Amino acid sequence: MMLDFARNRQQSLVDLSAFGTKAVRRPLLALAVLLTLVLAFAPTAHGAGRGPGSEAELTRLSEILGAVHHLRQVCNANEGQLWRMKMQELLKLEHPDANLKELMVSHFNRAYHQHRLAYSRCTGQARADLVRFLDEGAALTERLAAGASG
């Protein structure tokens, strides 16, 4: 009887750790593609002429990348430093002024650490937050890409 309990407990832990494929695949792919679009258009924009709204969107996108970086780690996505590298690419190609760059980096780090404190393991709420962040990030990158091309 105790052995059955241990097997069931192990199985539920395995099921939780397998998270990160079906429910997250579509928004994750959308965010990655749209972020790539923003990065592709960023060299022409170079951050010049961006309004305060765009700066706020870039700051929010930085927060989302920080949160996603931790949540994907804790939910066993095995992506390594992918989201940190996406943040570095965004900074490199966007060329924000020193103040905006500092703001973006601090928001990325703050979101990462807040979610690290909130989620030491992959929970249902962590998965729900991850999907919400991916959807919001995809919408933000779409707006930023439209602004950079127009």
PDB file of C-alpha atoms in Angstrom, residues 1-119:
ATOM      1  CA  MET A   1       0.000   0.000   0.000  1.00  0.00           C
ATOM      2  CA  MET A   2       2.788   2.413   0.880  1.00  0.00           C
ATOM      3  CA  LEU A   3       4.587   1.416  -2.307  1.00  0.00           C
ATOM      4  CA  ASP A   4       1.486   2.304  -4.383  1.00  0.00           C
ATOM      5  CA  PHE A   5       1.338   5.711  -2.689  1.00  0.00           C
ATOM      6  CA  ALA A   6       5.016   6.316  -3.479  1.00  0.00           C
ATOM      7  CA  ARG A   7       4.512   5.288  -7.118  1.00  0.00           C
ATOM      8  CA  ASN A   8       1.472   7.549  -7.471  1.00  0.00           C
ATOM      9  CA  ARG A   9       3.344  10.426  -5.858  1.00  0.00           C
ATOM     10  CA  GLN A  10       6.321   9.916  -8.153  1.00  0.00           C
ATOM     11  CA  GLN A  11       4.050   9.699 -11.189  1.00  0.00           C
ATOM     12  CA  SER A  12       2.323  12.986 -10.319  1.00  0.00           C
ATOM     13  CA  LEU A  13       5.706  14.632  -9.882  1.00  0.00           C
ATOM     14  CA  VAL A  14       6.822  13.310 -13.249  1.00  0.00           C
ATOM     15  CA  ASP A  15       3.628  14.580 -14.863  1.00  0.00           C
ATOM     16  CA  LEU A  16       4.191  18.063 -13.424  1.00  0.00           C
ATOM     17  CA  SER A  17       7.791  18.154 -14.559  1.00  0.00           C
ATOM     18  CA  ALA A  18       6.784  17.208 -18.095  1.00  0.00           C
ATOM     19  CA  PHE A  19       4.957  20.524 -18.393  1.00  0.00           C
ATOM     20  CA  GLY A  20       5.964  22.948 -21.030  1.00  0.00           C
ATOM     21  CA  THR A  21       4.930  21.375 -24.267  1.00  0.00           C
ATOM     22  CA  LYS A  22       1.295  21.316 -25.381  1.00  0.00           C
ATOM     23  CA  ALA A  23      -0.336  24.132 -23.422  1.00  0.00           C
ATOM     24  CA  VAL A  24       2.585  26.513 -23.828  1.00  0.00           C
ATOM     25  CA  ARG A  25       3.849  25.622 -27.286  1.00  0.00           C
ATOM     26  CA  ARG A  26       1.563  27.976 -29.289  1.00  0.00           C
ATOM     27  CA  PRO A  27       2.060  31.125 -27.187  1.00  0.00           C
ATOM     28  CA  LEU A  28       5.764  30.349 -26.753  1.00  0.00           C
ATOM     29  CA  LEU A  29       6.225  29.977 -30.487  1.00  0.00           C
ATOM     30  CA  ALA A  30       4.222  33.147 -31.124  1.00  0.00           C
ATOM     31  CA  LEU A  31       6.328  35.131 -28.658  1.00  0.00           C
ATOM     32  CA  ALA A  32       9.582  33.813 -30.103  1.00  0.00           C
ATOM     33  CA  VAL A  33       8.514  34.594 -33.682  1.00  0.00           C
ATOM     34  CA  LEU A  34       7.205  38.049 -32.828  1.00  0.00           C
ATOM     35  CA  LEU A  35      10.256  38.855 -30.734  1.00  0.00           C
ATOM     36  CA  THR A  36      12.380  37.872 -33.721  1.00  0.00           C
ATOM     37  CA  LEU A  37      10.336  40.278 -35.860  1.00  0.00           C
ATOM     38  CA  VAL A  38      10.930  43.091 -33.392  1.00  0.00           C
ATOM     39  CA  LEU A  39      14.627  42.305 -33.372  1.00  0.00           C
ATOM     40  CA  ALA A  40      14.680  42.228 -37.172  1.00  0.00           C
ATOM     41  CA  PHE A  41      13.107  45.676 -37.418  1.00  0.00           C
ATOM     42  CA  ALA A  42      15.068  47.138 -34.509  1.00  0.00           C
ATOM     43  CA  PRO A  43      18.231  47.909 -36.517  1.00  0.00           C
ATOM     44  CA  THR A  44      16.267  50.327 -38.684  1.00  0.00           C
ATOM     45  CA  ALA A  45      14.617  51.937 -35.696  1.00  0.00           C
ATOM     46  CA  HIS A  46      17.661  51.960 -33.354  1.00  0.00           C
ATOM     47  CA  GLY A  47      15.363  53.171 -30.615  1.00  0.00           C
ATOM     48  CA  ALA A  48      15.363  56.638 -32.135  1.00  0.00           C
ATOM     49  CA  GLY A  49      12.067  58.405 -32.299  1.00  0.00           C
ATOM     50  CA  ARG A  50      10.370  55.976 -29.947  1.00  0.00           C
ATOM     51  CA  GLY A  51       7.697  57.605 -27.896  1.00  0.00           C
ATOM     52  CA  PRO A  52       7.052  57.140 -24.197  1.00  0.00           C
ATOM     53  CA  GLY A  53       4.456  54.484 -25.045  1.00  0.00           C
ATOM     54  CA  SER A  54       7.055  52.420 -26.878  1.00  0.00           C
ATOM     55  CA  GLU A  55       9.494  52.846 -24.019  1.00  0.00           C
ATOM     56  CA  ALA A  56       6.834  51.613 -21.607  1.00  0.00           C
ATOM     57  CA  GLU A  57       6.190  48.631 -23.892  1.00  0.00           C
ATOM     58  CA  LEU A  58       9.897  47.831 -24.057  1.00  0.00           C
ATOM     59  CA  THR A  59      10.104  48.027 -20.275  1.00  0.00           C
ATOM     60  CA  ARG A  60       7.093  45.739 -19.903  1.00  0.00           C
ATOM     61  CA  LEU A  61       8.539  43.320 -22.460  1.00  0.00           C
ATOM     62  CA  SER A  62      11.726  43.249 -20.364  1.00  0.00           C
ATOM     63  CA  GLU A  63       9.669  42.301 -17.297  1.00  0.00           C
ATOM     64  CA  ILE A  64       7.916  39.559 -19.224  1.00  0.00           C
ATOM     65  CA  LEU A  65      11.221  38.155 -20.478  1.00  0.00           C
ATOM     66  CA  GLY A  66      12.555  38.089 -16.900  1.00  0.00           C
ATOM     67  CA  ALA A  67       9.468  36.315 -15.573  1.00  0.00           C
ATOM     68  CA  VAL A  68       9.416  33.833 -18.457  1.00  0.00           C
ATOM     69  CA  HIS A  69      13.124  33.152 -17.954  1.00  0.00           C
ATOM     70  CA  HIS A  70      12.484  31.905 -14.421  1.00  0.00           C
ATOM     71  CA  LEU A  71       9.159  30.192 -15.061  1.00  0.00           C
ATOM     72  CA  ARG A  72      10.515  28.204 -18.002  1.00  0.00           C
ATOM     73  CA  GLN A  73      13.487  27.143 -15.837  1.00  0.00           C
ATOM     74  CA  VAL A  74      11.370  26.060 -12.901  1.00  0.00           C
ATOM     75  CA  CYS A  75       8.946  24.185 -15.183  1.00  0.00           C
ATOM     76  CA  ASN A  76      11.814  22.177 -16.687  1.00  0.00           C
ATOM     77  CA  ALA A  77      11.851  23.638 -20.176  1.00  0.00           C
ATOM     78  CA  ASN A  78      15.600  22.935 -20.433  1.00  0.00           C
ATOM     79  CA  GLU A  79      16.180  26.093 -22.459  1.00  0.00           C
ATOM     80  CA  GLY A  80      19.221  27.269 -20.530  1.00  0.00           C
ATOM     81  CA  GLN A  81      19.755  30.995 -20.884  1.00  0.00           C
ATOM     82  CA  LEU A  82      17.479  31.425 -23.926  1.00  0.00           C
ATOM     83  CA  TRP A  83      15.297  34.177 -22.455  1.00  0.00           C
ATOM     84  CA  ARG A  84      18.252  36.072 -20.985  1.00  0.00           C
ATOM     85  CA  MET A  85      19.902  35.930 -24.416  1.00  0.00           C
ATOM     86  CA  LYS A  86      16.678  37.248 -26.021  1.00  0.00           C
ATOM     87  CA  MET A  87      16.832  40.162 -23.599  1.00  0.00           C
ATOM     88  CA  GLN A  88      20.456  40.809 -24.533  1.00  0.00           C
ATOM     89  CA  GLU A  89      19.558  40.693 -28.242  1.00  0.00           C
ATOM     90  CA  LEU A  90      16.741  43.156 -27.662  1.00  0.00           C
ATOM     91  CA  LEU A  91      19.102  45.560 -25.906  1.00  0.00           C
ATOM     92  CA  LYS A  92      21.798  45.172 -28.536  1.00  0.00           C
ATOM     93  CA  LEU A  93      19.517  45.771 -31.497  1.00  0.00           C
ATOM     94  CA  GLU A  94      17.251  48.367 -29.910  1.00  0.00           C
ATOM     95  CA  HIS A  95      20.146  50.602 -28.790  1.00  0.00           C
ATOM     96  CA  PRO A  96      18.229  52.273 -25.955  1.00  0.00           C
ATOM     97  CA  ASP A  97      19.740  55.311 -24.306  1.00  0.00           C
ATOM     98  CA  ALA A  98      21.514  54.689 -20.998  1.00  0.00           C
ATOM     99  CA  ASN A  99      18.467  55.484 -18.857  1.00  0.00           C
ATOM    100  CA  LEU A 100      16.097  53.241 -20.805  1.00  0.00           C
ATOM    101  CA  LYS A 101      18.661  50.429 -20.906  1.00  0.00           C
ATOM    102  CA  GLU A 102      19.105  50.608 -17.139  1.00  0.00           C
ATOM    103  CA  LEU A 103      15.323  50.590 -16.695  1.00  0.00           C
ATOM    104  CA  MET A 104      14.868  47.608 -19.007  1.00  0.00           C
ATOM    105  CA  VAL A 105      17.611  45.594 -17.299  1.00  0.00           C
ATOM    106  CA  SER A 106      16.317  46.405 -13.825  1.00  0.00           C
ATOM    107  CA  HIS A 107      12.768  45.372 -14.804  1.00  0.00           C
ATOM    108  CA  PHE A 108      14.034  42.086 -16.290  1.00  0.00           C
ATOM    109  CA  ASN A 109      16.019  41.328 -13.122  1.00  0.00           C
ATOM    110  CA  ARG A 110      13.237  42.398 -10.763  1.00  0.00           C
ATOM    111  CA  ALA A 111      10.653  40.204 -12.518  1.00  0.00           C
ATOM    112  CA  TYR A 112      13.064  37.266 -12.560  1.00  0.00           C
ATOM    113  CA  HIS A 113      13.756  37.565  -8.839  1.00  0.00           C
ATOM    114  CA  GLN A 114      10.111  38.174  -7.898  1.00  0.00           C
ATOM    115  CA  HIS A 115       9.050  35.025  -9.698  1.00  0.00           C
ATOM    116  CA  ARG A 116      11.987  33.120  -8.274  1.00  0.00           C
ATOM    117  CA  LEU A 117      10.766  33.985  -4.783  1.00  0.00           C
ATOM    118  CA  ALA A 118       7.138  33.225  -5.650  1.00  0.00           C
ATOM    119  CA  TYR A 119       7.757  29.927  -7.463  1.00  0.00           C
TER     120      TYR A 119
END
